[in-house]
Coordinates of C-alpha atoms and ligand atoms in Angstrom, one line a residue:
M1 CA 0.0 0.0 0.0
L2 CA 1.5 3.3 -1.1
K3 CA 2.1 5.9 1.6
V4 CA 0.1 9.1 1.0
I5 CA 2.4 11.8 -0.3
A6 CA 2.1 15.1 -2.2
T7 CA 4.0 15.2 -5.5
S8 CA 3.6 17.3 -8.7
T9 CA 0.6 15.0 -9.5
R10 CA -0.8 14.3 -6.1
E11 CA -2.3 16.5 -3.4
V12 CA -3.1 15.9 0.3
K13 CA -5.5 17.5 2.7
S14 CA -5.5 16.7 6.3
L15 CA -8.8 16.1 8.1
N16 CA -7.1 16.1 11.5
G17 CA -8.6 18.4 14.1
L18 CA -11.8 18.4 16.1
W19 CA -14.7 16.2 15.0
S20 CA -18.3 16.0 16.4
F21 CA -18.4 12.9 18.5
A22 CA -21.0 10.7 20.1
L23 CA -21.3 7.3 21.7
D24 CA -23.8 5.0 20.0
T25 CA -25.5 4.6 23.3
D26 CA -26.3 8.3 23.5
P27 CA -30.0 8.5 24.5
K28 CA -30.4 11.5 22.2
F29 CA -29.9 9.4 19.1
T30 CA -33.1 9.6 17.2
S31 CA -32.1 7.5 14.2
S32 CA -30.5 4.1 14.0
S33 CA -28.5 5.6 11.1
P34 CA -26.3 8.3 12.6
W35 CA -24.7 9.1 9.3
E36 CA -28.1 10.4 8.0
S37 CA -28.2 13.4 10.3
T38 CA -26.0 15.5 12.5
L39 CA -24.8 13.7 15.7
P40 CA -26.6 14.3 18.9
G41 CA -25.1 16.3 21.7
N42 CA -22.2 18.7 21.4
L43 CA -19.1 16.6 22.2
E44 CA -16.1 17.2 20.1
C45 CA -13.1 14.8 19.9
P46 CA -9.7 15.5 18.5
V47 CA -8.2 13.4 15.7
P48 CA -5.7 11.9 16.0
A49 CA -6.3 10.7 19.6
S50 CA -7.9 7.8 21.4
Y51 CA -11.1 9.1 22.8
N52 CA -11.1 7.2 26.2
D53 CA -9.1 9.7 28.3
I54 CA -10.3 12.9 26.6
F55 CA -13.5 13.0 28.7
P56 CA -13.3 12.5 32.5
N57 CA -16.2 10.2 32.4
H58 CA -16.6 6.5 33.1
A59 CA -19.1 5.9 30.4
L60 CA -16.8 7.2 27.8
R61 CA -13.6 5.7 29.1
N62 CA -15.0 2.2 29.5
H63 CA -17.5 2.3 26.6
V64 CA -17.9 -1.0 24.8
G65 CA -19.1 -0.7 21.3
K66 CA -19.3 2.0 18.6
V67 CA -18.6 5.7 18.7
W68 CA -19.3 8.1 15.9
Y69 CA -17.2 11.0 14.5
Q70 CA -18.5 13.5 12.1
R71 CA -17.5 16.6 10.2
L72 CA -18.3 18.6 7.1
V73 CA -15.6 18.6 4.5
R74 CA -15.3 20.7 1.3
I75 CA -13.6 18.8 -1.5
P76 CA -11.2 21.4 -3.0
K77 CA -12.5 22.8 -6.2
S78 CA -9.1 22.6 -7.7
W79 CA -9.2 18.8 -7.5
D80 CA -11.5 18.6 -10.4
G81 CA -10.3 15.9 -12.9
Q82 CA -8.4 14.0 -10.2
R83 CA -9.3 10.9 -8.3
V84 CA -10.0 11.6 -4.6
F85 CA -9.4 9.1 -1.8
I86 CA -10.1 9.2 1.9
R87 CA -7.4 7.4 3.9
L88 CA -7.7 6.5 7.6
D89 CA -4.3 5.5 9.1
S90 CA -6.2 3.4 11.6
A91 CA -9.6 3.0 13.3
T92 CA -9.3 0.9 16.4
H93 CA -10.6 -1.8 16.1
E94 CA -13.2 -1.5 13.3
G95 CA -14.1 1.4 11.1
E96 CA -16.9 2.3 8.7
V97 CA -16.9 5.5 6.7
Y98 CA -20.0 7.2 5.3
V99 CA -20.0 10.1 2.9
N100 CA -23.4 11.8 3.4
D101 CA -25.6 8.7 3.7
R102 CA -23.4 6.4 1.7
L103 CA -21.1 3.7 3.1
V104 CA -17.8 3.9 1.3
V105 CA -15.6 1.5 3.2
K106 CA -15.6 -0.9 6.2
H107 CA -12.4 -2.2 7.7
V108 CA -11.5 -4.7 10.4
G109 CA -8.2 -4.4 12.4
G110 CA -7.3 -1.5 14.6
Y111 CA -3.7 -0.7 13.6
T112 CA -3.5 -0.7 9.8
P113 CA -4.7 1.9 7.3
F114 CA -7.6 1.6 4.9
E115 CA -9.1 3.9 2.3
A116 CA -12.0 4.5 -0.1
D117 CA -12.2 6.0 -3.6
L118 CA -14.6 8.9 -3.2
T119 CA -14.6 9.8 -6.9
S120 CA -16.0 6.3 -7.7
A121 CA -18.6 6.9 -4.9
G122 CA -19.8 10.0 -6.9
V123 CA -18.1 12.8 -4.9
K124 CA -17.3 15.9 -6.9
A125 CA -14.6 18.5 -6.5
G126 CA -16.0 21.7 -4.9
E127 CA -18.8 19.7 -3.2
E128 CA -19.3 19.9 0.6
V129 CA -19.9 16.4 2.1
R130 CA -20.7 15.1 5.6
I131 CA -18.2 12.5 6.6
T132 CA -19.3 10.2 9.4
I133 CA -17.0 7.5 10.8
G134 CA -18.2 4.7 13.0
V135 CA -15.5 3.1 15.2
D136 CA -16.1 -0.1 17.1
N137 CA -13.7 -1.1 19.9
I138 CA -15.1 -4.6 20.4
L139 CA -12.7 -7.5 20.5
T140 CA -14.0 -11.0 20.0
R141 CA -12.2 -14.3 19.8
H142 CA -12.2 -13.8 16.0
S143 CA -10.4 -10.5 16.1
I144 CA -6.7 -9.7 16.3
P145 CA -6.0 -9.1 19.2
P146 CA -8.6 -11.5 20.4
G147 CA -10.9 -10.8 23.3
E148 CA -14.4 -11.7 24.5
L149 CA -17.6 -10.0 25.6
Q150 CA -19.3 -11.0 28.8
K151 CA -22.4 -9.8 30.6
N152 CA -21.8 -8.8 34.2
E153 CA -24.2 -9.2 37.1
L154 CA -25.8 -5.8 36.2
G155 CA -26.6 -7.1 32.8
K156 CA -24.0 -4.8 31.3
T157 CA -21.6 -5.9 28.5
V158 CA -18.0 -5.9 29.5
Q159 CA -15.0 -6.4 27.3
I160 CA -12.6 -9.1 28.4
I161 CA -9.1 -8.7 27.0
R162 CA -6.1 -10.9 27.5
H163 CA -3.4 -8.3 27.0
D164 CA -1.7 -6.0 29.4
F165 CA -2.5 -2.6 28.0
F166 CA -5.6 -0.4 28.0
N167 CA -7.9 -1.0 25.1
Y168 CA -7.7 2.5 23.7
A169 CA -9.9 3.1 20.8
G170 CA -11.0 5.7 18.2
L171 CA -9.2 7.5 15.5
A172 CA -5.6 7.6 16.9
R173 CA -3.9 8.4 13.6
S174 CA -4.4 10.8 10.8
V175 CA -7.4 11.0 8.5
R176 CA -6.6 12.5 5.1
L177 CA -8.0 13.2 1.7
Y178 CA -5.6 12.8 -1.2
T179 CA -5.7 12.8 -4.9
V180 CA -4.1 10.6 -7.6
P181 CA -4.5 11.0 -11.3
L182 CA -7.9 9.9 -12.6
D183 CA -6.6 7.2 -14.8
V184 CA -3.0 5.8 -15.2
R185 CA -1.1 6.0 -12.0
V186 CA 1.4 4.3 -9.7
G187 CA -0.6 1.7 -7.8
D188 CA 2.0 0.1 -5.7
I189 CA 5.8 -0.4 -5.4
K190 CA 7.9 -3.0 -3.7
V191 CA 11.6 -2.6 -3.2
V192 CA 14.1 -5.1 -2.0
T193 CA 17.7 -4.2 -1.5
D194 CA 20.9 -6.3 -1.1
V195 CA 24.5 -5.6 -0.5
E196 CA 27.5 -7.5 -1.9
E197 CA 29.5 -9.1 0.9
K198 CA 32.5 -6.8 0.4
G199 CA 30.2 -3.8 0.1
G200 CA 31.4 -3.1 -3.4
S201 CA 28.0 -2.9 -4.9
G202 CA 24.3 -2.8 -3.9
T203 CA 21.2 -3.8 -5.7
V204 CA 17.7 -2.3 -5.6
K205 CA 15.1 -4.7 -7.0
F206 CA 11.8 -3.0 -7.7
D207 CA 8.4 -4.0 -8.8
L208 CA 6.0 -1.4 -9.8
K209 CA 2.2 -1.8 -10.4
L210 CA 0.3 0.6 -12.5
E211 CA -3.4 1.2 -12.0
G212 CA -6.0 2.7 -14.2
G213 CA -4.4 1.9 -17.5
D214 CA -1.1 1.6 -19.2
G215 CA 1.8 4.0 -19.5
T216 CA 5.5 4.2 -19.9
V217 CA 7.7 4.6 -16.8
T218 CA 11.0 6.1 -15.9
V219 CA 12.4 4.9 -12.6
D220 CA 15.4 6.8 -11.3
L221 CA 17.5 6.1 -8.3
V222 CA 18.5 9.5 -7.0
D223 CA 21.2 10.1 -4.3
R224 CA 21.0 12.7 -1.6
D225 CA 22.6 15.4 -3.8
G226 CA 19.9 14.9 -6.4
K227 CA 22.2 13.0 -8.8
I228 CA 20.6 10.1 -10.8
V229 CA 22.7 7.1 -9.9
T230 CA 21.0 4.6 -12.1
T231 CA 17.8 4.4 -14.1
S232 CA 15.3 2.1 -15.7
D233 CA 12.3 2.3 -18.0
S234 CA 10.6 -0.9 -17.0
C235 CA 8.1 -1.7 -14.3
S236 CA 10.3 -4.2 -12.6
G237 CA 14.0 -4.8 -12.6
K238 CA 17.1 -4.8 -10.6
L239 CA 19.2 -1.6 -10.3
T240 CA 22.9 -2.0 -9.5
V241 CA 24.6 0.7 -7.5
P242 CA 28.4 0.6 -7.5
N243 CA 30.0 1.7 -4.2
P244 CA 26.6 2.4 -2.6
K245 CA 26.2 4.5 0.5
L246 CA 24.7 1.9 2.8
W247 CA 21.7 2.3 5.2
G248 CA 22.4 0.8 8.6
P249 CA 22.0 1.3 12.3
G250 CA 22.8 5.0 13.1
Q251 CA 23.6 5.4 9.4
P252 CA 20.5 6.6 7.7
Y253 CA 21.5 7.2 4.1
L254 CA 18.5 7.2 1.9
Y255 CA 18.3 7.3 -1.9
N256 CA 15.0 8.2 -3.6
L257 CA 13.3 6.0 -6.1
S258 CA 11.7 8.6 -8.3
I259 CA 9.0 7.3 -10.6
K260 CA 7.4 9.0 -13.5
V261 CA 4.5 7.6 -15.5
S262 CA 3.8 9.0 -18.9
T263 CA 1.1 8.6 -21.5
T264 CA 1.5 10.0 -25.0
G265 CA 4.7 11.7 -24.0
N266 CA 3.2 13.6 -21.0
V267 CA 4.0 12.9 -17.4
V268 CA 0.7 11.9 -15.7
D269 CA 1.9 10.7 -12.3
E270 CA 5.0 11.1 -10.1
Y271 CA 5.8 9.2 -7.0
S272 CA 8.9 9.0 -4.9
L273 CA 10.0 6.4 -2.4
P274 CA 13.0 6.7 0.1
V275 CA 15.2 3.6 -0.3
G276 CA 17.9 2.5 2.1
I277 CA 20.3 0.0 0.6
R278 CA 21.0 -2.7 3.2
S279 CA 21.0 -6.4 3.7
V280 CA 19.6 -8.5 6.6
K281 CA 20.7 -12.1 7.0
I282 CA 20.9 -14.8 9.6
S283 CA 24.1 -16.8 9.9
G284 CA 24.2 -19.4 12.6
T285 CA 23.5 -17.5 15.8
Q286 CA 24.3 -14.2 14.3
F287 CA 21.9 -11.5 13.1
L288 CA 23.7 -9.7 10.2
I289 CA 23.0 -6.2 8.9
N290 CA 25.1 -5.4 5.9
H291 CA 27.1 -8.6 6.7
K292 CA 28.1 -7.3 10.1
P293 CA 26.8 -8.9 13.4
F294 CA 24.1 -6.7 14.9
Y295 CA 23.3 -6.6 18.6
F296 CA 19.8 -5.2 19.5
K297 CA 19.9 -2.7 22.3
G298 CA 16.6 -1.0 23.2
F299 CA 13.1 -1.4 24.3
G300 CA 9.7 -2.9 23.9
R301 CA 7.4 0.1 23.7
H302 CA 3.8 1.1 23.6
E303 CA 2.0 3.9 21.8
D304 CA 0.8 5.4 25.1
L305 CA 0.4 8.9 26.3
T306 CA -1.6 10.8 28.8
V307 CA -4.8 12.3 27.5
I308 CA -4.5 11.1 23.9
G309 CA -3.8 7.4 24.7
K310 CA -2.6 5.8 21.5
G311 CA -2.9 9.1 19.6
H312 CA 0.0 9.8 17.3
D313 CA 1.8 13.1 18.2
D314 CA 5.0 14.2 16.4
G315 CA 6.3 16.1 19.4
W316 CA 6.2 13.1 21.7
M317 CA 7.4 10.8 18.9
V318 CA 10.6 12.8 18.4
Y319 CA 11.1 13.1 22.2
D320 CA 10.8 9.4 22.6
F321 CA 13.4 8.7 19.9
E322 CA 15.7 11.3 21.4
L323 CA 15.4 9.7 24.8
M324 CA 16.1 6.3 23.4
R325 CA 19.1 7.7 21.5
W326 CA 20.3 9.3 24.8
T327 CA 20.4 5.9 26.4
G328 CA 22.4 4.5 23.5
A329 CA 19.6 2.2 22.2
N330 CA 19.7 1.3 18.6
S331 CA 16.4 -0.5 18.1
F332 CA 12.9 -1.2 19.4
R333 CA 10.0 -3.6 18.9
T334 CA 6.6 -2.2 18.0
S335 CA 5.0 -4.2 20.8
H336 CA 2.2 -5.2 20.5
Y337 CA 0.8 -3.9 17.2
P338 CA 1.9 -1.9 14.1
Y339 CA 2.7 1.7 15.1
A340 CA 1.8 4.9 13.2
E341 CA 3.5 5.1 9.9
E342 CA 5.3 8.3 11.0
V343 CA 7.3 6.2 13.4
Y344 CA 8.8 4.0 10.7
D345 CA 9.5 7.0 8.4
Y346 CA 11.4 8.6 11.3
A347 CA 13.2 5.3 12.0
D348 CA 14.2 5.2 8.3
R349 CA 15.5 8.7 8.3
H350 CA 17.5 8.3 11.5
G351 CA 18.9 4.8 11.3
W352 CA 16.8 2.9 13.9
I353 CA 16.3 -0.8 13.7
V354 CA 12.7 -2.0 14.1
I355 CA 11.1 -5.4 15.0
N356 CA 7.6 -4.9 13.5
E357 CA 4.9 -6.7 15.4
V358 CA 1.4 -7.9 14.3
A359 CA -1.3 -7.1 16.9
A360 CA -1.6 -10.8 17.8
V361 CA -1.2 -10.6 21.6
G362 CA -3.3 -12.6 24.0
L363 CA -3.5 -15.8 22.1
N364 CA -3.1 -17.5 25.4
L365 CA -5.8 -18.5 27.8
H366 CA -3.5 -19.7 30.5
L367 CA -1.0 -17.0 30.8
G368 CA -0.8 -15.6 34.3
G369 CA -3.8 -17.6 35.5
G370 CA -4.2 -15.2 38.4
I371 CA -4.0 -12.1 36.3
F372 CA -6.7 -12.8 33.7
G373 CA -8.6 -15.5 35.5
K374 CA -8.5 -19.3 35.2
D375 CA -9.7 -20.8 32.0
E376 CA -10.2 -24.5 31.2
R377 CA -10.4 -24.2 27.5
D378 CA -7.6 -24.8 25.0
T379 CA -6.4 -21.7 23.4
F380 CA -6.2 -23.1 19.9
S381 CA -9.5 -24.8 19.6
D382 CA -13.0 -24.2 18.4
E383 CA -13.7 -22.5 21.8
Y384 CA -11.1 -19.7 21.3
C385 CA -8.6 -19.1 18.5
D386 CA -10.1 -21.2 15.7
A387 CA -9.8 -21.1 11.9
T388 CA -11.7 -17.8 11.7
T389 CA -9.2 -16.2 14.2
Q390 CA -6.4 -17.6 12.1
E391 CA -7.9 -16.0 9.0
T392 CA -8.1 -12.6 10.7
H393 CA -4.5 -13.1 11.8
K394 CA -3.5 -13.8 8.3
Q395 CA -5.1 -10.7 7.1
A396 CA -3.4 -8.7 9.8
I397 CA 0.0 -10.1 8.6
R398 CA -0.9 -9.2 5.0
E399 CA -1.9 -5.7 5.9
L400 CA 1.2 -5.1 8.0
I401 CA 3.6 -6.3 5.2
A402 CA 1.7 -4.4 2.5
R403 CA 2.1 -1.2 4.5
D404 CA 5.7 -1.6 5.8
Y405 CA 7.5 -3.7 3.2
N406 CA 9.7 -0.9 1.9
H407 CA 11.0 0.4 5.2
P408 CA 14.8 -0.3 5.6
S409 CA 14.4 0.2 9.4
V410 CA 12.1 -2.9 9.5
V411 CA 14.5 -5.9 9.8
M412 CA 12.1 -8.5 11.1
W413 CA 8.4 -9.4 11.4
C414 CA 7.2 -10.6 14.8
I415 CA 3.9 -12.4 14.1
T416 CA 2.7 -12.9 17.7
N417 CA 3.5 -12.0 21.3
E418 CA 3.5 -14.7 24.0
P419 CA 1.0 -17.2 22.5
G420 CA 0.2 -20.5 24.3
S421 CA 2.9 -22.1 22.2
Q422 CA 3.2 -25.1 24.5
E423 CA -0.5 -26.0 24.0
K424 CA -1.9 -28.5 21.6
G425 CA -3.0 -27.0 18.3
A426 CA -0.3 -24.2 18.5
R427 CA 1.8 -25.7 15.7
E428 CA -1.2 -26.2 13.4
Y429 CA -2.3 -22.6 14.1
F430 CA 1.1 -21.0 13.5
Q431 CA 2.8 -23.0 10.8
P432 CA 0.6 -21.6 8.0
L433 CA 1.1 -18.1 9.4
V434 CA 4.9 -18.4 9.3
E435 CA 4.6 -19.8 5.8
L436 CA 2.4 -16.9 4.7
T437 CA 4.8 -14.3 6.2
K438 CA 7.7 -15.9 4.3
Q439 CA 5.8 -16.1 1.1
L440 CA 4.8 -12.4 1.3
D441 CA 8.3 -11.4 2.3
P442 CA 11.1 -14.0 1.7
H443 CA 13.7 -11.4 2.5
R444 CA 13.2 -10.7 6.2
P445 CA 13.5 -13.1 9.1
V446 CA 10.4 -14.0 11.0
T447 CA 10.2 -14.1 14.8
F448 CA 7.7 -14.4 17.7
T449 CA 8.1 -13.8 21.4
N450 CA 8.0 -16.8 23.6
M451 CA 6.6 -16.7 27.2
G452 CA 7.9 -18.5 30.3
M453 CA 5.2 -21.3 30.2
A454 CA 6.6 -22.7 26.9
L455 CA 10.0 -24.0 27.6
P456 CA 12.7 -25.2 25.2
D457 CA 11.3 -28.8 25.5
T458 CA 7.6 -28.0 25.5
D459 CA 7.3 -25.1 23.1
K460 CA 5.8 -26.4 19.9
I461 CA 6.6 -23.7 17.4
A462 CA 10.0 -22.1 18.0
D463 CA 11.8 -24.1 15.3
L464 CA 9.5 -22.5 12.7
F465 CA 11.1 -19.1 13.3
D466 CA 14.4 -17.7 12.1
V467 CA 15.0 -15.8 15.4
I468 CA 13.5 -16.7 18.7
G469 CA 12.3 -13.8 20.8
I470 CA 12.2 -14.6 24.5
N471 CA 10.3 -12.7 27.3
R472 CA 11.4 -13.5 30.8
Y473 CA 10.6 -12.2 34.3
F474 CA 12.8 -14.3 36.7
G475 CA 13.2 -12.1 39.7
W476 CA 9.8 -10.4 39.1
Y477 CA 6.9 -12.7 38.6
S478 CA 8.9 -15.6 40.1
E479 CA 11.9 -15.5 42.4
T480 CA 10.5 -12.1 43.4
G481 CA 13.2 -10.2 45.2
N482 CA 15.7 -13.1 44.8
L483 CA 18.0 -12.0 42.1
E484 CA 20.6 -14.6 42.9
L485 CA 18.2 -17.5 42.2
A486 CA 16.7 -15.6 39.3
E487 CA 20.2 -15.4 37.7
K488 CA 20.8 -19.1 38.0
K489 CA 17.4 -20.0 36.5
L490 CA 17.6 -17.4 33.7
E491 CA 21.1 -18.6 32.7
E492 CA 20.1 -22.3 32.8
E493 CA 17.0 -21.7 30.6
L494 CA 18.7 -19.5 28.0
K495 CA 21.5 -22.0 27.6
R496 CA 18.9 -24.7 26.9
W497 CA 17.3 -22.5 24.2
A498 CA 20.8 -21.8 22.7
E499 CA 21.8 -25.5 22.7
K500 CA 18.6 -26.8 21.3
Y501 CA 17.8 -24.3 18.6
K502 CA 21.2 -23.0 17.5
R503 CA 19.8 -19.7 16.2
P504 CA 19.8 -16.1 17.3
L505 CA 17.9 -15.3 20.5
V506 CA 16.6 -11.8 21.2
I507 CA 15.5 -11.1 24.7
C508 CA 12.4 -9.1 23.8
E509 CA 11.2 -8.5 27.3
Y510 CA 12.8 -8.4 30.8
G511 CA 11.9 -5.8 33.4
A512 CA 10.5 -5.1 36.9
D513 CA 7.7 -2.7 37.9
T514 CA 9.3 0.3 39.6
L515 CA 7.7 3.2 41.4
A516 CA 9.6 6.3 40.4
G517 CA 11.0 8.0 43.5
L518 CA 10.9 4.8 45.7
H519 CA 14.4 4.2 47.0
M520 CA 15.5 1.2 49.1
N521 CA 18.7 0.0 50.5
P522 CA 19.1 -2.9 50.2
A523 CA 17.1 -3.0 47.0
Q524 CA 13.6 -4.4 47.2
P525 CA 11.1 -5.0 44.4
W526 CA 9.3 -1.8 43.2
S527 CA 12.3 0.4 44.1
E528 CA 14.5 2.1 41.6
E529 CA 17.5 0.3 43.0
Y530 CA 15.9 -3.1 42.4
Q531 CA 15.1 -2.2 38.7
C532 CA 18.8 -1.3 38.3
E533 CA 20.1 -4.5 39.9
F534 CA 17.5 -6.6 38.0
L535 CA 18.6 -5.2 34.6
T536 CA 22.3 -5.5 35.5
M537 CA 21.8 -9.2 36.5
Y538 CA 20.1 -9.9 33.2
H539 CA 22.9 -8.2 31.3
R540 CA 25.5 -10.4 33.1
V541 CA 23.7 -13.4 31.9
F542 CA 23.2 -12.2 28.3
D543 CA 26.9 -11.5 28.1
R544 CA 27.7 -15.2 29.0
I545 CA 25.5 -16.6 26.1
E546 CA 26.7 -16.2 22.6
A547 CA 23.4 -16.9 20.9
V548 CA 21.8 -13.8 22.7
V549 CA 22.0 -11.1 20.0
G550 CA 19.8 -8.6 21.6
E551 CA 18.2 -7.1 24.7
H552 CA 14.9 -5.1 24.7
V553 CA 14.0 -3.9 28.1
W554 CA 10.3 -4.0 29.1
N555 CA 9.3 -1.2 28.8
F556 CA 10.5 2.1 27.5
A557 CA 8.0 4.0 29.6
D558 CA 5.2 3.3 32.1
F559 CA 1.9 2.7 30.4
S560 CA -1.8 2.5 30.9
T561 CA -3.5 -0.9 31.5
G562 CA -6.9 -2.0 32.5
P563 CA -7.7 -2.1 36.2
G564 CA -6.3 -4.9 38.3
I565 CA -4.7 -5.7 41.6
I566 CA -1.2 -6.1 40.2
R567 CA -1.2 -2.8 38.3
V568 CA -1.2 0.6 40.2
D569 CA -2.1 3.3 37.7
G570 CA -0.9 1.0 34.9
N571 CA 2.3 -1.0 34.2
K572 CA 5.3 0.5 35.9
K573 CA 8.1 -1.4 34.2
G574 CA 9.1 1.8 32.3
V575 CA 12.7 2.9 32.4
F576 CA 11.0 6.3 32.0
T577 CA 7.8 7.3 33.7
R578 CA 4.6 7.8 31.6
D579 CA 5.6 11.5 31.2
R580 CA 9.1 10.4 30.2
R581 CA 11.1 11.3 33.3
P582 CA 14.1 9.0 33.7
K583 CA 14.2 6.5 36.5
M584 CA 17.6 5.5 37.8
A585 CA 17.6 2.5 35.4
A586 CA 17.8 4.9 32.4
H587 CA 21.3 5.7 33.6
T588 CA 22.1 2.0 34.1
L589 CA 21.2 1.4 30.5
K590 CA 23.0 4.5 29.3
N591 CA 26.2 3.2 31.0
R592 CA 25.8 -0.2 29.4
W593 CA 24.7 0.9 25.9
G594 CA 27.1 3.9 25.6
G595 CA 24.7 6.9 25.7
L596 CA 24.0 9.5 23.1
W597 CA 25.1 8.6 19.6
E598 CA 25.4 10.7 16.5
E599 CA 24.0 9.7 13.2
A600 CA 26.6 9.1 10.5
K601 CA 26.4 11.6 7.7
Ligands
LIG1 C1 4.6 -9.7 29.1 C2 3.7 -9.1 28.0 C3 3.6 -7.6 28.2 C4 3.3 -7.3 29.6 C5 4.5 -7.7 30.4 C6 4.3 -7.4 31.9 O1 5.1 -10.8 29.0 O2 4.3 -9.4 26.7 O3 2.5 -7.2 27.3 O4 3.1 -5.9 29.8 O5 4.7 -9.1 30.3 O6 4.7 -6.4 32.4 O7 3.8 -8.3 32.6

């Protein structure tokens, strides 16, 4: 799916800002078709933002079901003769878009974009239209992530989720109108790069799809100084770049693939795609970027902010990247869902390494029995994650890869977090998903994150993956307060993974809840000192195991969760507080990872 950009043949109009807003349960609704009239009440909600924390009101925060956004939009008169689309970067978890009283698109899946062709729907340049967007936050056992609805003793519907972050919903990312040429245009581009082992030359394989007719194409690879390095006049091919400037960690050199489509000698469409020339390969237990062993240093994160929840905000995004850079981190995982596209664009432009995760979290009925409640069912069965869930999961993988295929920063797909991979049915469920991922992208390694109930001998899926992600909490959920015993157990287990699977292990989560400002000597759980000692112990173990090629601390910052007796105002495993103040552990990491780095020019 092409990113929305403005070029000489394409225009963009943001629809971000305040929209009229109503819950579908609003008693003032007079019609069962909210899109046919103006919304009741006078609430306004910002876009992009999750709506839950905008209003200090239980009914809104904990609403289960649909909400409605609405606004009037004038289609620019100057767009006459062009094809107009509406693009929603996400609607969490299901969206439906109406133009006046006409449904133009419905989409399932809360973290990937979707769009509708408004021109085909009869919308004309210069016209004013009423756009109404319904967003549903319900998670069922057939959604990704899965969840369930239950009736409580008051007869109210409550949402059961099996993941440890608040179920923020709404329009948390941009909504835009954009134009493309009415007829012949660039429909999609896929780029794969490779680097010769000695770095002498690089290749850019491209595959361009035209839509709306036929045309001739010019494809130029342009360097940072605007010089054309190599060129082609076909829709697919392989460009060779002698002595390329490589893209790599902290080394964000980007070329531009500049595409022009012509009919009868006139340029009718232009599109341009940043391209980082780099290679990613696995060799034994090493993770190689540009043929050099890479060690992941960084964080599992969340899109999570006060007030706007999972709303994208450029200011906070840059600040988070700068804080990570200050610690010396080089990478992060988009736990537990695809992030806003701006995050990957930034990572491309600044040399960050990204493990990109599908929103498949909570496929595990038995995780932390006490936390989510005991369950007798099998996770991968007709009673929970069944063939329909698997289909939704496949679609989530397809949409993630379609969106993010061209980002040099993305080095690996993570197709699930902490599934019940020791359970029967897990292999039958995941094998087709790994195969699909590899078929859609044969060039990137595929990983998952394993949880502590599925051990080297009982996990049924780890061998399907190129890299094994491991989340461990010895010293926190078990051996609480006993780091000596935790160290022994951690080391023993990681050695078993290394011996049995002989492939790279990335520790994708390790961390301890820590109350900022709580100091204790000797260190005790919840104190800042304990978090430091905990992380330091893990690092000692990692350094003793060659197959460990990465450490992502859980979590970059404290984040919001649902209510529960083991969460006080959310999950406190952040190395930064929710408002991004450093805990002592940030300095521990800075010392280990080397602190602030400068991008190579
Ligand atoms: C995990 C999950 C993560 C939780 C974390 C915790 O294993 O992957 O979503 O937030 O543990 O803090 O318990």
